[in-house]
Amino acid sequence: MTQRISLTRYLIEQQRQHGLIPSELRLLLEIVARACKRIAIQVNKGALGEVLGSAESENVQGEVQKKLDIIANEVLIDANEWGGHLAAMASEEMDTIYVVPNRYPQGEYLLMFDPLDGSSNIDVNVSIGTIFSVLKKPNDDPKMVEPVREKDFLQAGKQQVAAGYCIYGPQTTLVLTVGHGVSMFTLDREQGTFVLTQENVRIPEDTKEFAINMSNMRHWDAPVKRYVEECLYGKDGVRGKDFNMRWIASMVADVHRILSRGGVFMYPWDQREPNKPGKLRLMYEANPMGWLVEQAGGAATNGRQRILDIAPTELHQRVSVVLGSKNEVERVTAYHLEADAQR
Ligand code: AHG
Ligand code: MN
Ligand code: MN
């Protein structure tokens, strides 16, 4: 029988044998995984658990919150605040950062999350997920422990020390990187443990599948229109091959498909809200997903620049996103740069 490796054992081996993660980070990841298990239980209850529907409140970004957005946020905070590994947390669903209360020890890590990604899919029983990103709190003067502030979170995505997501779909799968490739763990519901089911995830460099919300087509910028139009012309156009399209409206589910079989995902800037750089959030969505995709051999840009190089100026900052199979992302990015050069 092939040996089953639990997430706990995997993380201990990463720490002990490979020296890839310190014990504090291992503890943090264990606790995030435990929180995801608790969220999965709530998600699975559906109508029986009274977890569906709107909470009739709005988050700081003016989006209506679903009950599960709030439940998932609370589960993540409750699970993480007492462990001593974190200084503070930030979430898509909270206006400002959540500093670990004084009654608990403060650690050196910062945790960011989109507690429930794909909210519009909760009530229709389509895959949703939790996305997370971990940074180290900067410490300019090692002799002094400065109180944690919002600006400590404003680090480029390339500074992340761990990132991942948990998808609540037909299976519950935790996908993780600590900077040495991407691993996937499937939740064994009978044992209550995440079990390693794939290591060294690789995204094919080429693809015939694209994901974008086509209903926004008339609002897109010319380079995005050009790229999608070429895909739609398929064999009869410059691409010389037919493309397929998928749009799940849960970034976790679209990214999970891309990590599993390739593809390109785009949520570009559009003219509906010209002053916003995009819909998706840099800190809770684009950075962790961008890093996972890069770690699996793919690429992630905002159409012009590598996502992980962007220096954030605000916690809830938005960004355009193009990620997935390397050659397609490079093509979309090249179309933007060409258009800029002609302006
Ligand atoms: P969230 O539910 O966390 O607000 O995120 C939803 C995001 C993302 O998951 C998805 O790709 C996109 O919004 C869907 O947008 P459309 O509704 O425009 O399709
Ligand atoms: Mn989201
Ligand atoms: Mn969300």
JSON list of N, CA, C and O in Angstrom, two decimals, residues 235-264:
[
{"chain": "A", "resi": 235, "resn": "LYS", "atom": "N", "xyz": [-9.28, 28.13, -35.19]},
{"chain": "A", "resi": 235, "resn": "LYS", "atom": "CA", "xyz": [-8.55, 27.58, -36.35]},
{"chain": "A", "resi": 235, "resn": "LYS", "atom": "C", "xyz": [-8.55, 28.52, -37.54]},
{"chain": "A", "resi": 235, "resn": "LYS", "atom": "O", "xyz": [-7.65, 28.49, -38.37]},
{"chain": "A", "resi": 236, "resn": "ASP", "atom": "N", "xyz": [-9.61, 29.33, -37.66]},
{"chain": "A", "resi": 236, "resn": "ASP", "atom": "CA", "xyz": [-9.74, 30.21, -38.83]},
{"chain": "A", "resi": 236, "resn": "ASP", "atom": "C", "xyz": [-8.97, 31.51, -38.67]},
{"chain": "A", "resi": 236, "resn": "ASP", "atom": "O", "xyz": [-8.96, 32.33, -39.60]},
{"chain": "A", "resi": 237, "resn": "GLY", "atom": "N", "xyz": [-8.36, 31.73, -37.53]},
{"chain": "A", "resi": 237, "resn": "GLY", "atom": "CA", "xyz": [-7.67, 33.01, -37.30]},
{"chain": "A", "resi": 237, "resn": "GLY", "atom": "C", "xyz": [-6.17, 32.83, -37.13]},
{"chain": "A", "resi": 237, "resn": "GLY", "atom": "O", "xyz": [-5.62, 31.76, -37.44]},
{"chain": "A", "resi": 238, "resn": "VAL", "atom": "N", "xyz": [-5.51, 33.87, -36.60]},
{"chain": "A", "resi": 238, "resn": "VAL", "atom": "CA", "xyz": [-4.05, 33.87, -36.48]},
{"chain": "A", "resi": 238, "resn": "VAL", "atom": "C", "xyz": [-3.53, 32.80, -35.51]},
{"chain": "A", "resi": 238, "resn": "VAL", "atom": "O", "xyz": [-2.40, 32.35, -35.64]},
{"chain": "A", "resi": 239, "resn": "ARG", "atom": "N", "xyz": [-4.35, 32.38, -34.58]},
{"chain": "A", "resi": 239, "resn": "ARG", "atom": "CA", "xyz": [-3.89, 31.38, -33.60]},
{"chain": "A", "resi": 239, "resn": "ARG", "atom": "C", "xyz": [-3.82, 29.98, -34.21]},
{"chain": "A", "resi": 239, "resn": "ARG", "atom": "O", "xyz": [-3.11, 29.11, -33.72]},
{"chain": "A", "resi": 240, "resn": "GLY", "atom": "N", "xyz": [-4.62, 29.73, -35.21]},
{"chain": "A", "resi": 240, "resn": "GLY", "atom": "CA", "xyz": [-4.57, 28.44, -35.91]},
{"chain": "A", "resi": 240, "resn": "GLY", "atom": "C", "xyz": [-5.02, 27.25, -35.07]},
{"chain": "A", "resi": 240, "resn": "GLY", "atom": "O", "xyz": [-4.73, 26.10, -35.40]},
{"chain": "A", "resi": 241, "resn": "LYS", "atom": "N", "xyz": [-5.70, 27.50, -33.98]},
{"chain": "A", "resi": 241, "resn": "LYS", "atom": "CA", "xyz": [-6.26, 26.39, -33.16]},
{"chain": "A", "resi": 241, "resn": "LYS", "atom": "C", "xyz": [-7.52, 26.88, -32.46]},
{"chain": "A", "resi": 241, "resn": "LYS", "atom": "O", "xyz": [-7.65, 28.07, -32.16]},
{"chain": "A", "resi": 242, "resn": "ASP", "atom": "N", "xyz": [-8.43, 25.93, -32.21]},
{"chain": "A", "resi": 242, "resn": "ASP", "atom": "CA", "xyz": [-9.68, 26.28, -31.52]},
{"chain": "A", "resi": 242, "resn": "ASP", "atom": "C", "xyz": [-9.45, 26.38, -30.02]},
{"chain": "A", "resi": 242, "resn": "ASP", "atom": "O", "xyz": [-8.68, 25.61, -29.45]},
{"chain": "A", "resi": 243, "resn": "PHE", "atom": "N", "xyz": [-10.14, 27.32, -29.40]},
{"chain": "A", "resi": 243, "resn": "PHE", "atom": "CA", "xyz": [-10.06, 27.49, -27.95]},
{"chain": "A", "resi": 243, "resn": "PHE", "atom": "C", "xyz": [-11.40, 27.13, -27.30]},
{"chain": "A", "resi": 243, "resn": "PHE", "atom": "O", "xyz": [-12.45, 27.25, -27.91]},
{"chain": "A", "resi": 244, "resn": "ASN", "atom": "N", "xyz": [-11.32, 26.72, -26.05]},
{"chain": "A", "resi": 244, "resn": "ASN", "atom": "CA", "xyz": [-12.50, 26.47, -25.24]},
{"chain": "A", "resi": 244, "resn": "ASN", "atom": "C", "xyz": [-12.57, 27.56, -24.18]},
{"chain": "A", "resi": 244, "resn": "ASN", "atom": "O", "xyz": [-11.55, 28.16, -23.84]},
{"chain": "A", "resi": 245, "resn": "MET", "atom": "N", "xyz": [-13.76, 27.83, -23.65]},
{"chain": "A", "resi": 245, "resn": "MET", "atom": "CA", "xyz": [-13.88, 28.86, -22.62]},
{"chain": "A", "resi": 245, "resn": "MET", "atom": "C", "xyz": [-14.56, 28.33, -21.37]},
{"chain": "A", "resi": 245, "resn": "MET", "atom": "O", "xyz": [-15.46, 27.50, -21.46]},
{"chain": "A", "resi": 246, "resn": "ARG", "atom": "N", "xyz": [-14.08, 28.77, -20.20]},
{"chain": "A", "resi": 246, "resn": "ARG", "atom": "CA", "xyz": [-14.69, 28.43, -18.91]},
{"chain": "A", "resi": 246, "resn": "ARG", "atom": "C", "xyz": [-14.73, 29.70, -18.08]},
{"chain": "A", "resi": 246, "resn": "ARG", "atom": "O", "xyz": [-13.78, 30.48, -18.11]},
{"chain": "A", "resi": 247, "resn": "TRP", "atom": "N", "xyz": [-15.78, 29.90, -17.32]},
{"chain": "A", "resi": 247, "resn": "TRP", "atom": "CA", "xyz": [-15.82, 31.00, -16.35]},
{"chain": "A", "resi": 247, "resn": "TRP", "atom": "C", "xyz": [-16.68, 30.55, -15.18]},
{"chain": "A", "resi": 247, "resn": "TRP", "atom": "O", "xyz": [-17.91, 30.40, -15.32]},
{"chain": "A", "resi": 248, "resn": "ILE", "atom": "N", "xyz": [-16.05, 30.30, -14.03]},
{"chain": "A", "resi": 248, "resn": "ILE", "atom": "CA", "xyz": [-16.80, 29.75, -12.89]},
{"chain": "A", "resi": 248, "resn": "ILE", "atom": "C", "xyz": [-17.28, 30.86, -11.96]},
{"chain": "A", "resi": 248, "resn": "ILE", "atom": "O", "xyz": [-18.21, 30.67, -11.20]},
{"chain": "A", "resi": 249, "resn": "ALA", "atom": "N", "xyz": [-16.60, 32.03, -12.07]},
{"chain": "A", "resi": 249, "resn": "ALA", "atom": "CA", "xyz": [-16.92, 33.17, -11.18]},
{"chain": "A", "resi": 249, "resn": "ALA", "atom": "C", "xyz": [-16.51, 32.91, -9.73]},
{"chain": "A", "resi": 249, "resn": "ALA", "atom": "O", "xyz": [-17.01, 33.55, -8.81]},
{"chain": "A", "resi": 250, "resn": "SER", "atom": "N", "xyz": [-15.63, 31.92, -9.53]},
{"chain": "A", "resi": 250, "resn": "SER", "atom": "CA", "xyz": [-14.90, 31.76, -8.27]},
{"chain": "A", "resi": 250, "resn": "SER", "atom": "C", "xyz": [-13.44, 31.68, -8.71]},
{"chain": "A", "resi": 250, "resn": "SER", "atom": "O", "xyz": [-13.06, 30.73, -9.39]},
{"chain": "A", "resi": 251, "resn": "MET", "atom": "N", "xyz": [-12.65, 32.66, -8.32]},
{"chain": "A", "resi": 251, "resn": "MET", "atom": "CA", "xyz": [-11.24, 32.63, -8.74]},
{"chain": "A", "resi": 251, "resn": "MET", "atom": "C", "xyz": [-10.57, 31.33, -8.29]},
{"chain": "A", "resi": 251, "resn": "MET", "atom": "O", "xyz": [-9.79, 30.74, -9.04]},
{"chain": "A", "resi": 252, "resn": "VAL", "atom": "N", "xyz": [-10.88, 30.87, -7.08]},
{"chain": "A", "resi": 252, "resn": "VAL", "atom": "CA", "xyz": [-10.27, 29.61, -6.61]},
{"chain": "A", "resi": 252, "resn": "VAL", "atom": "C", "xyz": [-10.54, 28.47, -7.58]},
{"chain": "A", "resi": 252, "resn": "VAL", "atom": "O", "xyz": [-9.64, 27.68, -7.87]},
{"chain": "A", "resi": 253, "resn": "ALA", "atom": "N", "xyz": [-11.76, 28.38, -8.07]},
{"chain": "A", "resi": 253, "resn": "ALA", "atom": "CA", "xyz": [-12.12, 27.26, -8.94]},
{"chain": "A", "resi": 253, "resn": "ALA", "atom": "C", "xyz": [-11.45, 27.41, -10.31]},
{"chain": "A", "resi": 253, "resn": "ALA", "atom": "O", "xyz": [-10.96, 26.43, -10.89]},
{"chain": "A", "resi": 254, "resn": "ASP", "atom": "N", "xyz": [-11.40, 28.64, -10.83]},
{"chain": "A", "resi": 254, "resn": "ASP", "atom": "CA", "xyz": [-10.73, 28.85, -12.12]},
{"chain": "A", "resi": 254, "resn": "ASP", "atom": "C", "xyz": [-9.23, 28.59, -11.99]},
{"chain": "A", "resi": 254, "resn": "ASP", "atom": "O", "xyz": [-8.62, 27.98, -12.86]},
{"chain": "A", "resi": 255, "resn": "VAL", "atom": "N", "xyz": [-8.63, 29.05, -10.89]},
{"chain": "A", "resi": 255, "resn": "VAL", "atom": "CA", "xyz": [-7.18, 28.82, -10.70]},
{"chain": "A", "resi": 255, "resn": "VAL", "atom": "C", "xyz": [-6.91, 27.34, -10.46]},
{"chain": "A", "resi": 255, "resn": "VAL", "atom": "O", "xyz": [-5.92, 26.79, -10.96]},
{"chain": "A", "resi": 256, "resn": "HIS", "atom": "N", "xyz": [-7.81, 26.68, -9.76]},
{"chain": "A", "resi": 256, "resn": "HIS", "atom": "CA", "xyz": [-7.60, 25.24, -9.51]},
{"chain": "A", "resi": 256, "resn": "HIS", "atom": "C", "xyz": [-7.61, 24.45, -10.83]},
{"chain": "A", "resi": 256, "resn": "HIS", "atom": "O", "xyz": [-6.80, 23.54, -11.02]},
{"chain": "A", "resi": 257, "resn": "ARG", "atom": "N", "xyz": [-8.50, 24.84, -11.72]},
{"chain": "A", "resi": 257, "resn": "ARG", "atom": "CA", "xyz": [-8.52, 24.17, -13.03]},
{"chain": "A", "resi": 257, "resn": "ARG", "atom": "C", "xyz": [-7.21, 24.43, -13.78]},
{"chain": "A", "resi": 257, "resn": "ARG", "atom": "O", "xyz": [-6.63, 23.52, -14.38]},
{"chain": "A", "resi": 258, "resn": "ILE", "atom": "N", "xyz": [-6.73, 25.67, -13.70]},
{"chain": "A", "resi": 258, "resn": "ILE", "atom": "CA", "xyz": [-5.49, 26.02, -14.41]},
{"chain": "A", "resi": 258, "resn": "ILE", "atom": "C", "xyz": [-4.29, 25.27, -13.82]},
{"chain": "A", "resi": 258, "resn": "ILE", "atom": "O", "xyz": [-3.44, 24.77, -14.56]},
{"chain": "A", "resi": 259, "resn": "LEU", "atom": "N", "xyz": [-4.25, 25.14, -12.48]},
{"chain": "A", "resi": 259, "resn": "LEU", "atom": "CA", "xyz": [-3.16, 24.36, -11.88]},
{"chain": "A", "resi": 259, "resn": "LEU", "atom": "C", "xyz": [-3.29, 22.88, -12.25]},
{"chain": "A", "resi": 259, "resn": "LEU", "atom": "O", "xyz": [-2.29, 22.16, -12.30]},
{"chain": "A", "resi": 260, "resn": "SER", "atom": "N", "xyz": [-4.50, 22.43, -12.52]},
{"chain": "A", "resi": 260, "resn": "SER", "atom": "CA", "xyz": [-4.71, 21.01, -12.81]},
{"chain": "A", "resi": 260, "resn": "SER", "atom": "C", "xyz": [-4.45, 20.67, -14.28]},
{"chain": "A", "resi": 260, "resn": "SER", "atom": "O", "xyz": [-3.93, 19.59, -14.57]},
{"chain": "A", "resi": 261, "resn": "ARG", "atom": "N", "xyz": [-4.83, 21.58, -15.21]},
{"chain": "A", "resi": 261, "resn": "ARG", "atom": "CA", "xyz": [-4.66, 21.22, -16.62]},
{"chain": "A", "resi": 261, "resn": "ARG", "atom": "C", "xyz": [-4.27, 22.39, -17.54]},
{"chain": "A", "resi": 261, "resn": "ARG", "atom": "O", "xyz": [-4.31, 22.26, -18.76]},
{"chain": "A", "resi": 262, "resn": "GLY", "atom": "N", "xyz": [-3.91, 23.53, -16.95]},
{"chain": "A", "resi": 262, "resn": "GLY", "atom": "CA", "xyz": [-3.50, 24.67, -17.75]},
{"chain": "A", "resi": 262, "resn": "GLY", "atom": "C", "xyz": [-4.67, 25.57, -18.10]},
{"chain": "A", "resi": 262, "resn": "GLY", "atom": "O", "xyz": [-5.82, 25.27, -17.79]},
{"chain": "A", "resi": 263, "resn": "GLY", "atom": "N", "xyz": [-4.33, 26.70, -18.75]},
{"chain": "A", "resi": 263, "resn": "GLY", "atom": "CA", "xyz": [-5.36, 27.67, -19.11]},
{"chain": "A", "resi": 263, "resn": "GLY", "atom": "C", "xyz": [-4.89, 29.07, -18.75]},
{"chain": "A", "resi": 263, "resn": "GLY", "atom": "O", "xyz": [-3.84, 29.25, -18.14]},
{"chain": "A", "resi": 264, "resn": "VAL", "atom": "N", "xyz": [-5.67, 30.06, -19.19]},
{"chain": "A", "resi": 264, "resn": "VAL", "atom": "CA", "xyz": [-5.34, 31.44, -18.83]},
{"chain": "A", "resi": 264, "resn": "VAL", "atom": "C", "xyz": [-6.59, 32.07, -18.23]},
{"chain": "A", "resi": 264, "resn": "VAL", "atom": "O", "xyz": [-7.70, 31.83, -18.70]}
]
